Coordinates of C-alpha atoms in Angstrom, one line a residue:
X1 CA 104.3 131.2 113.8
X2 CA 106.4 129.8 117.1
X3 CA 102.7 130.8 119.0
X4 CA 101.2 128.4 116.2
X5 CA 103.6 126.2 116.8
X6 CA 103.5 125.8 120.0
X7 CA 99.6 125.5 120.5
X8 CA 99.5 122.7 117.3
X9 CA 101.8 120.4 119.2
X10 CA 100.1 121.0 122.5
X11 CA 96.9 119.0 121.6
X12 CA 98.9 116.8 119.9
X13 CA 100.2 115.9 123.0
X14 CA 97.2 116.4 124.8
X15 CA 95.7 113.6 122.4
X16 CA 98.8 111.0 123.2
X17 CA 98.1 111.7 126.8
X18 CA 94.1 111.6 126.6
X19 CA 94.9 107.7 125.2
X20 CA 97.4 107.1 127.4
X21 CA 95.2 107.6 130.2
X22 CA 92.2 105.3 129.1
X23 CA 94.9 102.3 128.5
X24 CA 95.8 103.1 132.6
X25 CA 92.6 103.6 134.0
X26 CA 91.7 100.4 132.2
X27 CA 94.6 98.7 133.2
X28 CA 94.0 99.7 137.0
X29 CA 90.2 98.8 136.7
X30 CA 91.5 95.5 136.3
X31 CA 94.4 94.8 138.6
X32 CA 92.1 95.9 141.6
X33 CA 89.7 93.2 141.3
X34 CA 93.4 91.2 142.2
X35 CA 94.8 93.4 144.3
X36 CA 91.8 95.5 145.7
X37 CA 90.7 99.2 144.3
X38 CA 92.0 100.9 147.5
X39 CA 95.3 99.8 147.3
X40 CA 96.2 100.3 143.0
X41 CA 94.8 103.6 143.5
X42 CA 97.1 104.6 146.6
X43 CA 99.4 103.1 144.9
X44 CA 100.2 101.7 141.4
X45 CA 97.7 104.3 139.4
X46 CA 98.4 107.5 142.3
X47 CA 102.5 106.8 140.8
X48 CA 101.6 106.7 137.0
X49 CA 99.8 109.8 137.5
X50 CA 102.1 111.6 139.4
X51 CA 105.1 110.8 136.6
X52 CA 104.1 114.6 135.1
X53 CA 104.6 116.0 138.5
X54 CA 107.1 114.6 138.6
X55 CA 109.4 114.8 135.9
X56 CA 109.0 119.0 136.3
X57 CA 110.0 118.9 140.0
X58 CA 112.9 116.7 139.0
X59 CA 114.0 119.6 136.0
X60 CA 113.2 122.3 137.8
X61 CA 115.3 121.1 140.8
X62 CA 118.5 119.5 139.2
X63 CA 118.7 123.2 137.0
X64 CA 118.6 125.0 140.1
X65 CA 115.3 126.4 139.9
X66 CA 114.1 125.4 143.1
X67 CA 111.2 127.8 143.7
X68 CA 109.3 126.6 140.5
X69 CA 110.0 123.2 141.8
X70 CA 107.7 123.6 145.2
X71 CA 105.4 126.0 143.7
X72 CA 104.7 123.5 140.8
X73 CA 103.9 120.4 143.6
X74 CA 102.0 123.0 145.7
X75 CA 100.0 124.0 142.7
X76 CA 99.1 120.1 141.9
X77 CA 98.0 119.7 145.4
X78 CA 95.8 123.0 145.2
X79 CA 94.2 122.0 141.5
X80 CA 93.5 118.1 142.4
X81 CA 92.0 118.8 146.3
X82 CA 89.5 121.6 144.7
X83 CA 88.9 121.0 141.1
X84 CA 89.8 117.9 140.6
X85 CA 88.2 116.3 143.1
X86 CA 84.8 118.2 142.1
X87 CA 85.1 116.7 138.7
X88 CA 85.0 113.7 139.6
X89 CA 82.7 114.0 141.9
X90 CA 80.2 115.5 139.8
X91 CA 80.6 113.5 136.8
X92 CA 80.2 110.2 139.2
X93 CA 76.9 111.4 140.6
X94 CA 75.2 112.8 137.6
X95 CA 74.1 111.8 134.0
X96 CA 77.7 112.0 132.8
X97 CA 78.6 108.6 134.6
X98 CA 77.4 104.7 133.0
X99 CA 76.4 104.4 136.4
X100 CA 75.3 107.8 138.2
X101 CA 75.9 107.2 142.2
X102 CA 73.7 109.6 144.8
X103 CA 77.3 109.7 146.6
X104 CA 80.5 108.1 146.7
X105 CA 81.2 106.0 149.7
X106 CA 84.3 107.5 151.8
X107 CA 84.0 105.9 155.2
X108 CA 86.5 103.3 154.1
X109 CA 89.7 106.2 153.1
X110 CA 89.8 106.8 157.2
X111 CA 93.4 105.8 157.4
X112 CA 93.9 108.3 153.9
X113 CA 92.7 111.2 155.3
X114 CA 94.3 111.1 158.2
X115 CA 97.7 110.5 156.4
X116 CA 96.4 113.4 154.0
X117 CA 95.9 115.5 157.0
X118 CA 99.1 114.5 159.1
X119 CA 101.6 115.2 156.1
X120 CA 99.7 118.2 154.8
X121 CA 100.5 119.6 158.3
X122 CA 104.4 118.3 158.6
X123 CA 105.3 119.6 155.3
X124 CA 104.0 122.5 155.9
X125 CA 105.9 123.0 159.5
X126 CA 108.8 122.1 157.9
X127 CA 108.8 124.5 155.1
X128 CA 109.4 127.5 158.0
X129 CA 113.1 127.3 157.8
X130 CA 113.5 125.8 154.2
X131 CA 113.8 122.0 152.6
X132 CA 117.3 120.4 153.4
X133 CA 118.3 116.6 153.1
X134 CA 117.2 116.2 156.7
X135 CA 113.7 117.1 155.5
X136 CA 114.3 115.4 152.1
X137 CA 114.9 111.7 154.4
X138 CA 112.1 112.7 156.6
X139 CA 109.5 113.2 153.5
X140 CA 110.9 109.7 151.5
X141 CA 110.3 107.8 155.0
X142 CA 106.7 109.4 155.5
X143 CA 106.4 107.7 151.7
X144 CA 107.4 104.4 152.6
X145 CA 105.2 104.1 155.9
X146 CA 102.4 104.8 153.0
X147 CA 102.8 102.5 151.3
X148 CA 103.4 99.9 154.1
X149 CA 100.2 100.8 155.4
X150 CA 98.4 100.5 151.8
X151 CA 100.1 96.8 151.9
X152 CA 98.6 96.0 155.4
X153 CA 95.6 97.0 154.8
X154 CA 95.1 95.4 152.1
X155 CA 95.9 92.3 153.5
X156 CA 93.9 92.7 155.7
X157 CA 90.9 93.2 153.6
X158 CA 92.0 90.4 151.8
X159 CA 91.9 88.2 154.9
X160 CA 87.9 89.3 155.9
X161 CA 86.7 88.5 152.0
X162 CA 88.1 85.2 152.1
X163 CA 86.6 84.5 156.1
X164 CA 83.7 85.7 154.7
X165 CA 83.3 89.0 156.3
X166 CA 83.4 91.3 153.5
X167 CA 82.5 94.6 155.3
X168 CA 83.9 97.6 153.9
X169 CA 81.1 100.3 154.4
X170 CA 78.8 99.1 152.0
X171 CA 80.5 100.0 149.2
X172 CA 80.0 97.7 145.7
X173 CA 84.3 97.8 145.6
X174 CA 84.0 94.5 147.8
X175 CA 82.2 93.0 145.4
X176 CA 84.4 93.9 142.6
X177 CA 87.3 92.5 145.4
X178 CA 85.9 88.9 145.4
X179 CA 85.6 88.6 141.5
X180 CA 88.2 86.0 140.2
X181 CA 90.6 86.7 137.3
X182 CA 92.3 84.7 134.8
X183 CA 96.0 85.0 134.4
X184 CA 95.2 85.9 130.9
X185 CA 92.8 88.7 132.4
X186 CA 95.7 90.0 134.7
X187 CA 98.9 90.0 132.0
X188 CA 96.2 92.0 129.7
X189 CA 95.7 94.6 132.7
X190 CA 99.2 94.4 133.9
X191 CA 100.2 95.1 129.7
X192 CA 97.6 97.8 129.8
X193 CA 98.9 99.4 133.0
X194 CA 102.4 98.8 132.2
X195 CA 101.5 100.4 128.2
X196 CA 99.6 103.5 130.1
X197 CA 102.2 104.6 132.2
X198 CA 104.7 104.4 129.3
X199 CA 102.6 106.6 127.4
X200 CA 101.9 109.1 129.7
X201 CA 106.3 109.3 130.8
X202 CA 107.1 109.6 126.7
X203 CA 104.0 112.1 126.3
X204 CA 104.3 114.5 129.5
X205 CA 107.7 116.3 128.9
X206 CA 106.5 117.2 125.1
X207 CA 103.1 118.3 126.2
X208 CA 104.6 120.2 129.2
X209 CA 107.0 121.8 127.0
X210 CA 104.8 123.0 124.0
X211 CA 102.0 124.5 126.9
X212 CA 105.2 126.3 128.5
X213 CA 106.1 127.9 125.2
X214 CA 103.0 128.6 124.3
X215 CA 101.9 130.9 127.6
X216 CA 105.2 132.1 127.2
X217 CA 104.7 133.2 123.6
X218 CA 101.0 134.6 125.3
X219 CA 103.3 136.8 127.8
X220 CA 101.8 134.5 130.7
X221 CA 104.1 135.2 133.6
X222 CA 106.5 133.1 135.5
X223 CA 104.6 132.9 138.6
X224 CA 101.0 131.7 136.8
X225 CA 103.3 129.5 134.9
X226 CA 104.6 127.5 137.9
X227 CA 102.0 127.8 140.1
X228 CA 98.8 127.2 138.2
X229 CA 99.7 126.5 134.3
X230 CA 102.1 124.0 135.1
X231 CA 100.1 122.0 137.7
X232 CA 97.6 121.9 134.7
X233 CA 99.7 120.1 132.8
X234 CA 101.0 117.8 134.7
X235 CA 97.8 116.7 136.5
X236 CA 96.3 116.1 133.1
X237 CA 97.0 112.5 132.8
X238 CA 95.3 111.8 136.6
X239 CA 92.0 114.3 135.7
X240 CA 91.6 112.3 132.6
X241 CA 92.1 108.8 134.7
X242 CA 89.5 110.3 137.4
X243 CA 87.1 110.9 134.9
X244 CA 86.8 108.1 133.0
X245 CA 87.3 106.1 136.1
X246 CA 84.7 107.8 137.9
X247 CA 82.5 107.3 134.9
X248 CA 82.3 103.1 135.2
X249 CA 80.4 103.6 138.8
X250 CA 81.3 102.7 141.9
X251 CA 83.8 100.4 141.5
X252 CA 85.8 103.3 139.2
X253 CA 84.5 105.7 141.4
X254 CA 86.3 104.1 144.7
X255 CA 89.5 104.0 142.4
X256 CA 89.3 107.7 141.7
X257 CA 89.0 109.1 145.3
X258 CA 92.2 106.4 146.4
X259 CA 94.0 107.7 143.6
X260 CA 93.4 111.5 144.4
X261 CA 94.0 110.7 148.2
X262 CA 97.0 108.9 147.6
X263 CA 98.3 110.8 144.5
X264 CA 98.1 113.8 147.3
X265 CA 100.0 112.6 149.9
X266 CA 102.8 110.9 147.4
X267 CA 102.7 114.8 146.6
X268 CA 103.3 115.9 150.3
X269 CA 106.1 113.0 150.4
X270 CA 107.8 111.9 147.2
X271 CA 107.4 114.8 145.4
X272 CA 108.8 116.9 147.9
X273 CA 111.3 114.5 148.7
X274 CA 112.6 114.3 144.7
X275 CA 112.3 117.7 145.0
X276 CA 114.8 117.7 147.9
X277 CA 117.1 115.4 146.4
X278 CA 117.2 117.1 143.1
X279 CA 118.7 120.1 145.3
X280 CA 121.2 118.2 146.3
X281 CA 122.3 117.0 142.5
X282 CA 122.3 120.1 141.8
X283 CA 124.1 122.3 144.8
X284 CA 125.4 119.4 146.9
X285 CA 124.7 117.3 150.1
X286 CA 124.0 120.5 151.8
X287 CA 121.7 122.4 149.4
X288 CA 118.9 124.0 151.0
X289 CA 115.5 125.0 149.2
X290 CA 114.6 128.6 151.0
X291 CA 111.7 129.4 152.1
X292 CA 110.6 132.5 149.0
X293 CA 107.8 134.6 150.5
X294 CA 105.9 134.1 147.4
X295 CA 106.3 130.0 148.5
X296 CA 105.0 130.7 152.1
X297 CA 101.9 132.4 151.1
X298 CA 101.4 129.3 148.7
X299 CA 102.6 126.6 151.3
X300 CA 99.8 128.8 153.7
X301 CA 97.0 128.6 150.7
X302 CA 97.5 124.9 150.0
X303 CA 97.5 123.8 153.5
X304 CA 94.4 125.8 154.3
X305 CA 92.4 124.7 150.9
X306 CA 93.7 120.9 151.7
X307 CA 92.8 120.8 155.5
X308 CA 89.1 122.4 154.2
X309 CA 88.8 119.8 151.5
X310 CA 89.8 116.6 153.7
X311 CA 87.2 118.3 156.6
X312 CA 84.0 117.8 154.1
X313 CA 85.3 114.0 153.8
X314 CA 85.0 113.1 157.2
X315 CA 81.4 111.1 156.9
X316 CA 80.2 108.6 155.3
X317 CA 79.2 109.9 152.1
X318 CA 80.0 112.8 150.1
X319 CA 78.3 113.8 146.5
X320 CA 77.1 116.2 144.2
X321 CA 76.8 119.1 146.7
X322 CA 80.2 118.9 147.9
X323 CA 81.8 118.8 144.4
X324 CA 80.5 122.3 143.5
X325 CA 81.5 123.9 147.1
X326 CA 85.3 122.3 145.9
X327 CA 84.8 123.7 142.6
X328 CA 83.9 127.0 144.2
X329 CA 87.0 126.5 146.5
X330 CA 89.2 126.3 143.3
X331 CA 87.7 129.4 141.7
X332 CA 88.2 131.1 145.7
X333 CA 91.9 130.1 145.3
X334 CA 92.5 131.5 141.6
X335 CA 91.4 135.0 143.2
X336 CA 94.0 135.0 146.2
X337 CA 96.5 134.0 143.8
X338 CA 96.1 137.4 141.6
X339 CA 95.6 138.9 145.2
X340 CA 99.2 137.4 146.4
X341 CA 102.1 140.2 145.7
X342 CA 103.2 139.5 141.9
X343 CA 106.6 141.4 142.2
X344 CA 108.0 138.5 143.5
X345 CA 109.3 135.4 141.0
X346 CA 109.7 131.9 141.6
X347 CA 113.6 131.2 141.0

């Protein structure tokens, strides 16, 4: 009956969060032809996303249970640079989208990958001797050059489409850039955005909850649960965005790979940073995350699987044919995972 239970209210949830993430994706369709798709995707939509994420790291870390705290970010990192991202890619270039592309235009997310690649890298090194405040600081400023740099740029773009030279690498988000909006147009998105993000904060701890108890009733074991069920759950919200983003054509498309670029390295930052600082509520200034073995051989996988994804985005373009080597990536991961020692539990 709890089994029952458990999976009833699940897609219950699952439903509230499936509408919660149209409203937002609709809501951030909108605010970028103010602010610029680039820069709500890094940004505004890659935070509303993350909120799942989130909210587990910040449990998991103020009740002590610090290893399900990391493996839970690592896992979102794994699922969205493999899977998710060959979702997306392969609904945006085939009959599934409005507006099927032959590939999604990259060339302009330079200054994203790099970022990607640099904090992938640092979190990483600094996960050798464990996560203290020091590291906690470090990962919270890395956040903030972010999003300075998302605000510059987009200034900056700003500044060429009003002079007139509108070059962004071809792709049709310029043109969605120079469209004008109403202030009735934008208080309907910013309502929308504002209405999306609510939803998916009141229905992400319920739906997280129900699919916990649920594997648990299923004898799913602790280390699947933080490391691959959980991730699940708390990326649903941003798959759901992605796909009916990436379904709208380029425009929604260009929002969808900002938002999975930025939602990553807000990952490799904030999340680790919250992460960090929910340590320290709960064990003091001086708490210090350790370095499990089972976390290294994840911290090893992710970085690895992220560095490869990242690599095939170095050109101009990138479609169909890349989305099913990710997807085959993902699948690749799954298998190490079962292959990783399982005597060891995330605490």
């Amino acid at each position: 009956m709890a089994e029952e239970n458990n999976l009833l209210m699940m897609l219950l949830w699952l439903g509230e969060l499936t509408l919660a993430s149209w409203v937002l994706s609709y809501g951030a369709e909108h605010l970028s032809m103010r602010y610029g798709a680039k820069f709500v995707g890094r940004t505004l939509l890659s935070v509303a996303t993350t909120l799942p994420e989130i909210a587990i790291v910040v449990y998991a870390a103020a009740a002590g249970s610090y290893g399900t705290a990391i493996g839970a970010g690592l896992g979102s990192n794994l699922l969205m640079m493999t899977l998710g991202l060959a979702i997306m890619l392969i609904v945006a270039t085939t009959r599934l989208s409005k507006a099927p592309l032959k590939g999604i235009d990259v060339s302009t997310f330079k200054l994203d990958k790099i970022f990607l690649l640099a904090t992938a890298v640092v979190s990483a090194a600094l996960f050798l001797d464990g996560y203290d405040y020091i590291d906690g600081f470090i990962f919270a400023g890395m956040f903030a050059a972010y999003l300075v740099m998302a605000l510059w740029e987009m200034k900056a773009e700003k500044r060429k489409v009003k002079n007139g030279n509108a070059s962004a690498g071809g792709h049709e988000v310029v043109a969605v850039e120079t469209h004008a909006v109403s202030g009735r147009q934008m208080t309907k998105a910013a309502l929308a955005f504002a209405a999306g993000t609510a939803g998916i904060f009141v229905g992400a701890e319920p739906f997280i909850d129900s699919l916990q108890g649920f594997s648990l009733d299923s004898g799913v074991s602790v280390i699947v649960l933080a490391v691959i069920i959980s991730p699940i759950a708390g990326e649903m919200p941003e798959k759901i965005s992605m796909i009916l983003l990436a379904r709208k054509g380029a425009a929604g498309a260009s929002i969808a790979v900002a938002n999975v670029l930025g939602s990553k390295i807000l990952n490799n930052t904030l999340l680790l940073a919250v992460a960090v600082f929910g340590a320290m509520y709960h064990g003091g200034f001086f708490a210090h995350i350790d370095a499990n073995p089972l976390l290294e051989y994840q911290m090893i996988l992710v970085t690895v699987m992220t560095l490869a994804a990242v690599a095939m985005m170095f050109k101009k373009e990138i479609g169909l044919k890349i989305g099913i080597i990710l997807a085959v990536l993902y699948v690749v991961s799954l298998v190490i995972q079962f292959m990783l020692p399982q005597d060891l539990t995330l605490h």
